[in-house]
Amino acid sequence: MPTRAFAATSPTSPLGPHAIERREPTPGDVEIEILYCGVCHTDLHFARDEWGFTSFPVVPGHEILGRVTRVGEAVTRFSPGDPAAVGCLVDSCRTCASCKADQEQFCLGGAVFTYNGEDKHLGGMTYGGYSEKIVVDEAFTLKVPAGLDPAGAAPLLCAGITTYSPLRRWNAGPGKKVGIVGLGGLGHMGVKFARAFGAHTVLFTTSEGKVADGKRLGADEVVISKDEAQMEAHAGSFDMILDTVSADHDLNAYLNLLKLDGSLVLVGAPPNPQPVSVFGLFMPRRHLSGSLIGGIAETQEMLDFCGEHGIVCEIEQIRIQQINEAYERMLRSDVKYRFVIDMASIRA
Ligand code: NAP
Ligand code: ZN
Ligand code: ZN
C-alpha cells in the first residue's frame, strides 16, 4: 500500500515528504492509522547518521499511537476502532532465550526495530512512525489504557519504557536515593517514575531554567551539574543514577556520586566514546551499566502502570512540517519535554 511519510534521504538533508510502501495485513497483523508520534533524540541521531549505521532513506518515529483500521483474521486482541500503540520493536525470532525471557530487544536472532530494521515482509528496511499508517504483528502491538491522553501517552512507547525498565531493574523505590541526569524526553519520565516508585529523586540538569519544572515533575532535589559545589555535596550518596544525556559529558562526575555498590546506568547514547576513570569504579566498588528500551511485556506493564497512576508525558504538539525546526530545538535542550507530531498534518 502506498503510504505518505516523512524521511531523511541523507545525513545532511532535512526531512521531507516521501512515499513508502506498507504491506497488506497478514492474518496476524494489525493495521494502525497513526494519530500521534513522539520525537525521540534517537530519531535525530538516525536522521543525521550520528551512530554510523543509518540506511537511507530513513523514516524515523518509534513512539506511535493510533487507531486500528483493519485486522488479519487470526488477530484476537484488537478490532477496528481500538486504540493501539507501537514502540521501538516490531518483530523478533520469538524462540531464543532472550525472546522467551520477554527481552525481545536483546533477541539473539536480531530484534526487528521499528525503523532502520530489516523488513522481513517486503525486504529493505522498516519505516517508522513519521507516516500515516503502519502494519504490525499483533504480538508487537500494545494496548493503550483508557483515560490516558493519546498525544501525551505516545512518548511512553520509548521515553517511558526506557526509563521505567532500568528503574524497576535497579529497584528504585522507598529508601533509595536515585539520580536522573538530563531533563529531556527520557529524563522527565525518569523523574516521574522514580518519584512514583517512592525513591528519593534527584534531578541533574545543565539548564538553570529547568529547576522549577524538575521539582514540579517530582524531583525532591535539583542539582545544577555545572556547579561543582552542588555536585560535591552529593558525593558517595546515590544507590543509582540513570543517565539520559545525548551528547558528550563527564561520566566520572556521576560515578563519584555513587555509594558502595551503587550503579550508574546509561541510557543516553552520545555518538562518541565517553572516558571512564577506573579509580572511580574501584573506590569504593561501583557499577557501570547500560539499558536498552524494554521488552513487550514490560512495555505493556509500564503502560498499565501509567493508566493506573494517570502518568503521561509533558508534550508540545507540532505538525510534521515543523520536524526540522523541532530537531534544532531538541539539540538546544529547548523542549518541554517531548515533541509529539499530530500526524493528521501529514494528510493535510
Ligand atoms: P532529549 O530530549 O534531547 O534530552 C537530552 C537531555 O540531555 C537534554 O534535555 C539535556 O538536559 C541533556 N543534555 C543535552 N546535551 C547535554 C550536554 N552536552 N551535556 C549535558 N547534558 C546534556 O533526548 P531524549 O530523547 O531524552 O534522548 C536522550 C538520549 O537517550 C539520546 O542519546 C537517545 O538516543 C537515547 N535513547 C536511548 C534509549 C535506550 O534504549 N537506551 C532509548 C531512547 C533514547 P538538561 O537541559 O536538563 O541538562
Ligand atoms: Zn526512542
Ligand atoms: Zn529471539
Tab-separated table of C-alpha atoms and ligand atoms in Angstrom:
chain	number	residue	atom	x	y	z
A	1	MET	CA	0.000	0.000	0.000
A	2	PRO	CA	1.449	3.396	-0.891
A	3	THR	CA	1.796	5.412	2.321
A	4	ARG	CA	2.688	9.043	2.973
A	5	ALA	CA	5.723	9.526	5.211
A	6	PHE	CA	8.484	11.970	6.118
A	7	ALA	CA	12.053	10.803	5.542
A	8	ALA	CA	15.652	11.921	5.606
A	9	THR	CA	17.392	10.873	2.395
A	10	SER	CA	20.963	11.694	3.507
A	11	PRO	CA	22.711	12.706	6.742
A	12	THR	CA	22.642	16.350	5.698
A	13	SER	CA	19.232	16.647	4.054
A	14	PRO	CA	16.283	17.950	6.058
A	15	LEU	CA	13.349	15.577	6.481
A	16	GLY	CA	10.676	15.932	3.825
A	17	PRO	CA	7.695	14.138	2.267
A	18	HIS	CA	8.494	10.667	0.998
A	19	ALA	CA	6.256	7.862	-0.283
A	20	ILE	CA	6.792	4.430	1.268
A	21	GLU	CA	5.160	1.033	0.855
A	22	ARG	CA	3.354	-0.771	3.703
A	23	ARG	CA	2.375	-4.435	3.417
A	24	GLU	CA	-1.213	-5.623	3.211
A	25	PRO	CA	-2.052	-7.031	6.667
A	26	THR	CA	-1.215	-10.740	7.010
A	27	PRO	CA	-3.566	-12.917	9.150
A	28	GLY	CA	-1.589	-11.943	12.292
A	29	ASP	CA	-1.282	-8.228	11.533
A	30	VAL	CA	-2.917	-5.081	12.823
A	31	GLU	CA	-3.168	-2.024	10.561
A	32	ILE	CA	-2.992	1.224	12.526
A	33	GLU	CA	-3.807	4.740	11.442
A	34	ILE	CA	-1.143	6.803	13.222
A	35	LEU	CA	-2.597	9.710	15.185
A	36	TYR	CA	0.457	10.805	17.179
A	37	CYS	CA	4.167	10.092	17.020
A	38	GLY	CA	6.689	11.284	19.599
A	39	VAL	CA	10.051	12.732	18.573
A	40	CYS	CA	12.905	10.867	20.286
A	41	HIS	CA	16.501	12.086	20.199
A	42	THR	CA	17.302	8.705	18.644
A	43	ASP	CA	15.304	9.851	15.598
A	44	LEU	CA	17.729	12.743	15.211
A	45	HIS	CA	20.810	10.529	15.751
A	46	PHE	CA	19.499	8.266	12.957
A	47	ALA	CA	18.389	11.012	10.546
A	48	ARG	CA	21.887	12.529	10.719
A	49	ASP	CA	23.651	9.144	10.792
A	50	GLU	CA	25.418	10.107	14.019
A	51	TRP	CA	25.876	6.466	15.065
A	52	GLY	CA	27.109	5.428	11.607
A	53	PHE	CA	24.583	2.704	10.768
A	54	THR	CA	21.659	4.513	9.160
A	55	SER	CA	20.247	3.172	5.889
A	56	PHE	CA	18.786	5.969	3.798
A	57	PRO	CA	16.050	6.902	3.243
A	58	VAL	CA	15.109	6.662	6.922
A	59	VAL	CA	11.593	7.301	8.239
A	60	PRO	CA	12.103	7.810	11.995
A	61	GLY	CA	9.490	7.522	14.742
A	62	HIS	CA	9.018	4.822	17.386
A	63	GLU	CA	6.570	6.406	19.789
A	64	ILE	CA	3.462	5.538	17.846
A	65	LEU	CA	-0.108	5.858	18.968
A	66	GLY	CA	-3.104	5.375	16.745
A	67	ARG	CA	-6.336	3.668	15.934
A	68	VAL	CA	-6.813	0.195	14.470
A	69	THR	CA	-8.266	0.317	10.955
A	70	ARG	CA	-8.031	-3.352	9.887
A	71	VAL	CA	-7.018	-6.669	11.455
A	72	GLY	CA	-5.998	-10.013	9.945
A	73	GLU	CA	-8.289	-12.979	10.545
A	74	ALA	CA	-6.053	-14.527	13.238
A	75	VAL	CA	-5.910	-11.353	15.356
A	76	THR	CA	-7.765	-11.768	18.662
A	77	ARG	CA	-6.843	-8.801	20.880
A	78	PHE	CA	-7.655	-5.889	18.570
A	79	SER	CA	-10.643	-4.781	16.497
A	80	PRO	CA	-11.068	-1.877	14.115
A	81	GLY	CA	-11.584	1.334	16.077
A	82	ASP	CA	-9.463	0.255	19.080
A	83	PRO	CA	-6.612	2.464	20.261
A	84	ALA	CA	-3.236	0.790	19.715
A	85	ALA	CA	0.416	1.646	20.189
A	86	VAL	CA	3.759	0.592	18.771
A	87	GLY	CA	7.168	1.261	20.291
A	88	CYS	CA	10.710	0.549	19.169
A	89	LEU	CA	10.206	-3.128	18.237
A	90	VAL	CA	8.058	-4.711	15.526
A	91	ASP	CA	9.351	-8.294	15.492
A	92	SER	CA	11.887	-10.779	16.864
A	93	CYS	CA	12.623	-14.510	16.472
A	94	ARG	CA	10.328	-15.399	19.431
A	95	THR	CA	12.239	-18.633	20.138
A	96	CYS	CA	15.666	-17.639	21.528
A	97	ALA	CA	16.480	-17.360	25.237
A	98	SER	CA	16.035	-13.566	25.227
A	99	CYS	CA	12.654	-13.729	23.491
A	100	LYS	CA	11.484	-16.486	25.863
A	101	ALA	CA	12.516	-14.270	28.773
A	102	ASP	CA	10.391	-11.390	27.405
A	103	GLN	CA	13.507	-9.426	26.452
A	104	GLU	CA	12.850	-9.203	22.721
A	105	GLN	CA	15.045	-6.119	22.472
A	106	PHE	CA	18.005	-8.467	23.013
A	107	CYS	CA	16.789	-11.146	20.567
A	108	LEU	CA	19.733	-13.362	19.666
A	109	GLY	CA	18.370	-13.757	16.152
A	110	GLY	CA	18.183	-9.972	15.814
A	111	ALA	CA	15.272	-7.883	17.023
A	112	VAL	CA	13.481	-6.006	14.240
A	113	PHE	CA	13.388	-2.361	15.207
A	114	THR	CA	10.515	-0.148	14.081
A	115	TYR	CA	12.741	1.788	11.705
A	116	ASN	CA	16.086	1.095	10.078
A	117	GLY	CA	15.493	-2.612	10.804
A	118	GLU	CA	15.430	-5.424	8.272
A	119	ASP	CA	11.897	-5.740	6.898
A	120	LYS	CA	11.180	-9.482	6.748
A	121	HIS	CA	7.992	-8.982	4.734
A	122	LEU	CA	8.829	-6.523	1.965
A	123	GLY	CA	12.631	-6.663	2.042
A	124	GLY	CA	14.625	-3.471	2.523
A	125	MET	CA	14.304	-1.556	5.770
A	126	THR	CA	11.459	-0.931	8.168
A	127	TYR	CA	9.934	2.547	8.241
A	128	GLY	CA	8.816	4.277	11.434
A	129	GLY	CA	6.011	6.415	12.712
A	130	TYR	CA	6.512	9.664	10.805
A	131	SER	CA	3.892	8.245	8.453
A	132	GLU	CA	0.140	7.963	8.103
A	133	LYS	CA	-0.182	4.268	8.938
A	134	ILE	CA	1.763	1.186	9.980
A	135	VAL	CA	1.137	-2.565	9.795
A	136	VAL	CA	2.472	-4.543	12.761
A	137	ASP	CA	2.196	-8.093	14.071
A	138	GLU	CA	-0.361	-8.280	16.874
A	139	ALA	CA	2.299	-9.657	19.239
A	140	PHE	CA	4.189	-6.347	18.997
A	141	THR	CA	1.118	-4.119	19.249
A	142	LEU	CA	0.382	-2.595	22.656
A	143	LYS	CA	-2.912	-1.826	24.362
A	144	VAL	CA	-3.444	1.776	25.446
A	145	PRO	CA	-5.204	2.126	28.819
A	146	ALA	CA	-8.446	4.079	28.701
A	147	GLY	CA	-8.246	7.557	30.153
A	148	LEU	CA	-4.712	8.423	29.047
A	149	ASP	CA	-4.448	11.449	26.795
A	150	PRO	CA	-3.350	9.864	23.490
A	151	ALA	CA	-0.861	12.577	22.493
A	152	GLY	CA	0.721	12.593	25.960
A	153	ALA	CA	0.830	8.792	26.009
A	154	ALA	CA	2.668	8.404	22.678
A	155	PRO	CA	6.182	9.067	24.071
A	156	LEU	CA	5.656	6.433	26.755
A	157	LEU	CA	6.436	3.940	23.986
A	158	CYS	CA	10.126	4.852	24.087
A	159	ALA	CA	10.879	7.571	26.658
A	160	GLY	CA	8.556	5.822	29.105
A	161	ILE	CA	9.784	2.255	28.829
A	162	THR	CA	13.466	3.257	28.530
A	163	THR	CA	13.336	4.850	31.970
A	164	TYR	CA	10.742	2.555	33.604
A	165	SER	CA	12.700	-0.614	32.826
A	166	PRO	CA	16.066	0.269	34.448
A	167	LEU	CA	14.398	1.998	37.411
A	168	ARG	CA	12.493	-1.252	38.076
A	169	ARG	CA	15.519	-3.459	37.451
A	170	TRP	CA	17.729	-1.471	39.847
A	171	ASN	CA	14.907	-1.367	42.397
A	172	ALA	CA	14.309	2.357	42.558
A	173	GLY	CA	11.872	2.670	45.438
A	174	PRO	CA	11.435	3.682	49.068
A	175	GLY	CA	14.715	4.136	50.947
A	176	LYS	CA	16.726	4.519	47.714
A	177	LYS	CA	18.422	7.681	46.508
A	178	VAL	CA	18.094	7.857	42.734
A	179	GLY	CA	19.549	10.435	40.341
A	180	ILE	CA	18.242	11.267	36.888
A	181	VAL	CA	20.673	13.079	34.587
A	182	GLY	CA	19.157	15.383	31.940
A	183	LEU	CA	15.638	16.773	31.836
A	184	GLY	CA	14.630	15.934	28.276
A	185	GLY	CA	12.172	13.412	26.887
A	186	LEU	CA	13.657	10.439	28.741
A	187	GLY	CA	14.761	12.386	31.804
A	188	HIS	CA	11.388	13.919	32.616
A	189	MET	CA	9.818	10.452	32.534
A	190	GLY	CA	12.681	9.144	34.682
A	191	VAL	CA	11.854	11.787	37.277
A	192	LYS	CA	8.144	10.943	37.172
A	193	PHE	CA	8.724	7.190	37.525
A	194	ALA	CA	11.428	7.417	40.215
A	195	ARG	CA	9.065	9.597	42.233
A	196	ALA	CA	6.069	7.314	41.578
A	197	PHE	CA	8.136	4.307	42.740
A	198	GLY	CA	8.874	6.116	46.017
A	199	ALA	CA	12.606	6.795	45.605
A	200	HIS	CA	14.260	9.969	46.847
A	201	THR	CA	14.672	11.550	43.425
A	202	VAL	CA	17.397	13.994	42.447
A	203	LEU	CA	17.482	15.644	39.037
A	204	PHE	CA	20.793	16.705	37.492
A	205	THR	CA	20.413	19.365	34.826
A	206	THR	CA	22.649	21.740	32.920
A	207	SER	CA	19.716	24.104	32.386
A	208	GLU	CA	19.103	26.557	35.238
A	209	GLY	CA	15.716	27.337	33.724
A	210	LYS	CA	14.511	23.776	34.394
A	211	VAL	CA	14.873	23.761	38.199
A	212	ALA	CA	11.264	24.669	38.979
A	213	ASP	CA	9.915	22.220	36.393
A	214	GLY	CA	12.152	19.466	37.769
A	215	LYS	CA	10.540	19.902	41.180
A	216	ARG	CA	7.039	20.154	39.746
A	217	LEU	CA	7.612	16.919	37.812
A	218	GLY	CA	8.580	15.111	41.013
A	219	ALA	CA	12.247	15.713	41.886
A	220	ASP	CA	12.905	16.075	45.615
A	221	GLU	CA	16.105	17.959	44.804
A	222	VAL	CA	17.557	19.542	41.675
A	223	VAL	CA	21.309	19.873	41.150
A	224	ILE	CA	22.878	22.147	38.533
A	225	SER	CA	25.510	19.741	37.259
A	226	LYS	CA	27.891	22.508	36.137
A	227	ASP	CA	28.184	23.680	39.761
A	228	GLU	CA	30.987	21.677	41.393
A	229	ALA	CA	29.991	22.585	44.940
A	230	GLN	CA	26.438	21.342	44.375
A	231	MET	CA	27.805	18.102	42.898
A	232	GLU	CA	30.315	17.604	45.727
A	233	ALA	CA	27.531	17.909	48.307
A	234	HIS	CA	26.136	14.593	46.977
A	235	ALA	CA	29.458	12.662	46.774
A	236	GLY	CA	29.208	8.959	47.615
A	237	SER	CA	25.481	9.022	48.332
A	238	PHE	CA	23.488	7.502	45.448
A	239	ASP	CA	22.160	3.978	45.034
A	240	MET	CA	21.535	4.533	41.343
A	241	ILE	CA	21.966	7.249	38.750
A	242	LEU	CA	20.170	6.988	35.405
A	243	ASP	CA	21.978	8.989	32.722
A	244	THR	CA	19.851	10.127	29.756
A	245	VAL	CA	22.296	12.598	28.186
A	246	SER	CA	22.568	12.544	24.384
A	247	ALA	CA	25.929	14.326	23.996
A	248	ASP	CA	29.500	14.201	25.347
A	249	HIS	CA	29.672	14.726	29.127
A	250	ASP	CA	31.771	13.628	32.091
A	251	LEU	CA	30.627	10.236	33.409
A	252	ASN	CA	33.254	10.322	36.155
A	253	ALA	CA	31.459	13.208	37.834
A	254	TYR	CA	28.464	10.886	38.314
A	255	LEU	CA	30.452	7.764	39.262
A	256	ASN	CA	31.856	9.817	42.140
A	257	LEU	CA	28.355	10.396	43.468
A	258	LEU	CA	27.620	6.658	43.889
A	259	LYS	CA	27.926	4.888	47.194
A	260	LEU	CA	29.376	1.379	47.638
A	261	ASP	CA	27.738	-0.921	45.060
A	262	GLY	CA	25.780	1.957	43.556
A	263	SER	CA	25.132	1.845	39.804
A	264	LEU	CA	25.453	4.384	37.037
A	265	VAL	CA	23.097	3.198	34.302
A	266	LEU	CA	23.494	4.720	30.853
A	267	VAL	CA	20.540	5.047	28.518
A	268	GLY	CA	21.616	8.224	26.735
A	269	ALA	CA	23.654	7.393	23.644
A	270	PRO	CA	26.296	10.017	22.793
A	271	PRO	CA	27.869	9.115	19.453
A	272	ASN	CA	31.438	9.330	20.855
A	273	PRO	CA	33.050	7.033	23.452
A	274	GLN	CA	32.978	8.583	26.949
A	275	PRO	CA	36.184	8.204	29.027
A	276	VAL	CA	35.861	6.488	32.409
A	277	SER	CA	38.456	6.589	35.179
A	278	VAL	CA	38.812	3.091	36.640
A	279	PHE	CA	39.627	4.611	40.026
A	280	GLY	CA	36.116	5.977	40.199
A	281	LEU	CA	34.909	2.384	39.881
A	282	PHE	CA	37.318	0.934	42.487
A	283	MET	CA	36.938	3.409	45.282
A	284	PRO	CA	34.520	2.328	46.542
A	285	ARG	CA	33.287	-0.578	44.377
A	286	ARG	CA	30.766	0.836	41.880
A	287	HIS	CA	28.942	-0.434	38.810
A	288	LEU	CA	28.614	0.952	35.303
A	289	SER	CA	25.756	-0.442	33.191
A	290	GLY	CA	23.521	0.254	30.245
A	291	SER	CA	19.906	-0.467	29.412
A	292	LEU	CA	18.004	-0.654	26.134
A	293	ILE	CA	14.271	0.164	25.979
A	294	GLY	CA	12.322	-2.829	27.397
A	295	GLY	CA	10.564	-5.972	26.193
A	296	ILE	CA	6.968	-6.068	25.007
A	297	ALA	CA	5.501	-7.464	28.247
A	298	GLU	CA	7.281	-4.836	30.332
A	299	THR	CA	6.184	-2.104	27.921
A	300	GLN	CA	2.572	-3.197	28.459
A	301	GLU	CA	3.188	-3.291	32.230
A	302	MET	CA	4.534	0.279	32.032
A	303	LEU	CA	1.512	1.470	30.027
A	304	ASP	CA	-0.840	-0.172	32.525
A	305	PHE	CA	1.068	1.440	35.418
A	306	CYS	CA	0.679	4.827	33.704
A	307	GLY	CA	-3.036	4.135	33.220
A	308	GLU	CA	-3.459	3.352	36.924
A	309	HIS	CA	-1.455	6.363	38.087
A	310	GLY	CA	-2.524	8.861	35.429
A	311	ILE	CA	1.026	9.336	34.160
A	312	VAL	CA	1.636	10.833	30.711
A	313	CYS	CA	4.439	12.848	29.145
A	314	GLU	CA	4.604	16.632	29.078
A	315	ILE	CA	4.428	17.450	25.424
A	316	GLU	CA	4.489	20.157	22.819
A	317	GLN	CA	2.459	19.249	19.749
A	318	ILE	CA	3.861	20.018	16.338
A	319	ARG	CA	2.897	19.406	12.731
A	320	ILE	CA	5.115	17.100	10.701
A	321	GLN	CA	6.149	20.101	8.590
A	322	GLN	CA	7.843	21.539	11.734
A	323	ILE	CA	10.044	18.490	12.317
A	324	ASN	CA	13.339	20.023	11.184
A	325	GLU	CA	12.859	23.036	13.437
A	326	ALA	CA	11.928	20.666	16.291
A	327	TYR	CA	15.231	18.797	15.829
A	328	GLU	CA	17.156	22.082	16.118
A	329	ARG	CA	15.304	22.944	19.306
A	330	MET	CA	15.910	19.454	20.726
A	331	LEU	CA	19.644	19.964	20.120
A	332	ARG	CA	19.455	23.155	22.177
A	333	SER	CA	17.691	21.242	25.031
A	334	ASP	CA	14.759	23.527	24.312
A	335	VAL	CA	11.815	21.150	24.537
A	336	LYS	CA	9.309	20.824	27.360
A	337	TYR	CA	9.659	17.937	27.421
A	338	ARG	CA	8.791	15.955	24.309
A	339	PHE	CA	7.677	16.988	20.852
A	340	VAL	CA	4.748	14.954	19.596
A	341	ILE	CA	3.701	15.116	15.955
A	342	ASP	CA	-0.010	15.413	15.257
A	343	MET	CA	0.023	13.028	12.312
A	344	ALA	CA	-3.184	14.470	10.882
A	345	SER	CA	-0.784	17.078	9.471
A	346	ILE	CA	0.667	14.537	7.037
A	347	ARG	CA	-2.747	14.207	5.428
A	348	ALA	CA	-3.205	17.988	5.175
B	1	NAP	P1	16.491	14.951	24.767
B	1	NAP	O1	15.034	15.151	24.934
B	1	NAP	O2	17.240	15.774	23.781
B	1	NAP	O3	17.143	15.078	26.223
B	1	NAP	C1	18.518	15.003	26.455
B	1	NAP	C2	18.872	15.904	27.650
B	1	NAP	O4	20.253	15.719	27.944
B	1	NAP	C3	18.700	17.363	27.404
B	1	NAP	O5	17.406	17.823	27.622
B	1	NAP	C4	19.682	17.976	28.391
B	1	NAP	O6	19.070	18.053	29.680
B	1	NAP	C5	20.777	16.937	28.466
B	1	NAP	N1	21.930	17.321	27.647
B	1	NAP	C6	21.947	17.549	26.319
B	1	NAP	N2	23.180	17.855	25.906
B	1	NAP	C7	23.964	17.827	27.000
B	1	NAP	C8	25.344	18.032	27.230
B	1	NAP	N3	26.183	18.380	26.234
B	1	NAP	N4	25.822	17.889	28.491
B	1	NAP	C9	24.988	17.558	29.492
B	1	NAP	N5	23.668	17.354	29.336
B	1	NAP	C10	23.165	17.484	28.117
B	1	NAP	O7	16.793	13.433	24.336
B	1	NAP	P2	15.993	12.081	24.687
B	1	NAP	O8	15.022	11.806	23.606
B	1	NAP	O9	15.584	12.104	26.094
B	1	NAP	O10	17.166	11.002	24.470
B	1	NAP	C11	18.342	11.070	25.257
B	1	NAP	C12	19.366	10.060	24.772
B	1	NAP	O11	18.868	8.735	25.032
B	1	NAP	C13	19.638	10.088	23.267
B	1	NAP	O12	21.020	9.874	23.059
B	1	NAP	C14	18.843	8.913	22.732
B	1	NAP	O13	19.356	8.391	21.544
B	1	NAP	C15	18.999	7.941	23.866
B	1	NAP	N6	17.971	6.888	23.934
B	1	NAP	C16	18.364	5.670	24.369
B	1	NAP	C17	17.426	4.651	24.522
B	1	NAP	C18	17.835	3.329	25.062
B	1	NAP	O14	17.064	2.371	24.953
B	1	NAP	N7	18.998	3.203	25.679
B	1	NAP	C19	16.082	4.891	24.204
B	1	NAP	C20	15.724	6.173	23.779
B	1	NAP	C21	16.664	7.174	23.660
B	1	NAP	P3	19.286	19.335	30.652
B	1	NAP	O15	18.850	20.535	29.855
B	1	NAP	O16	18.391	19.022	31.802
B	1	NAP	O17	20.738	19.343	31.028
B	2	ZN	ZN	13.422	6.475	21.326
B	3	ZN	ZN	14.776	-14.014	19.743
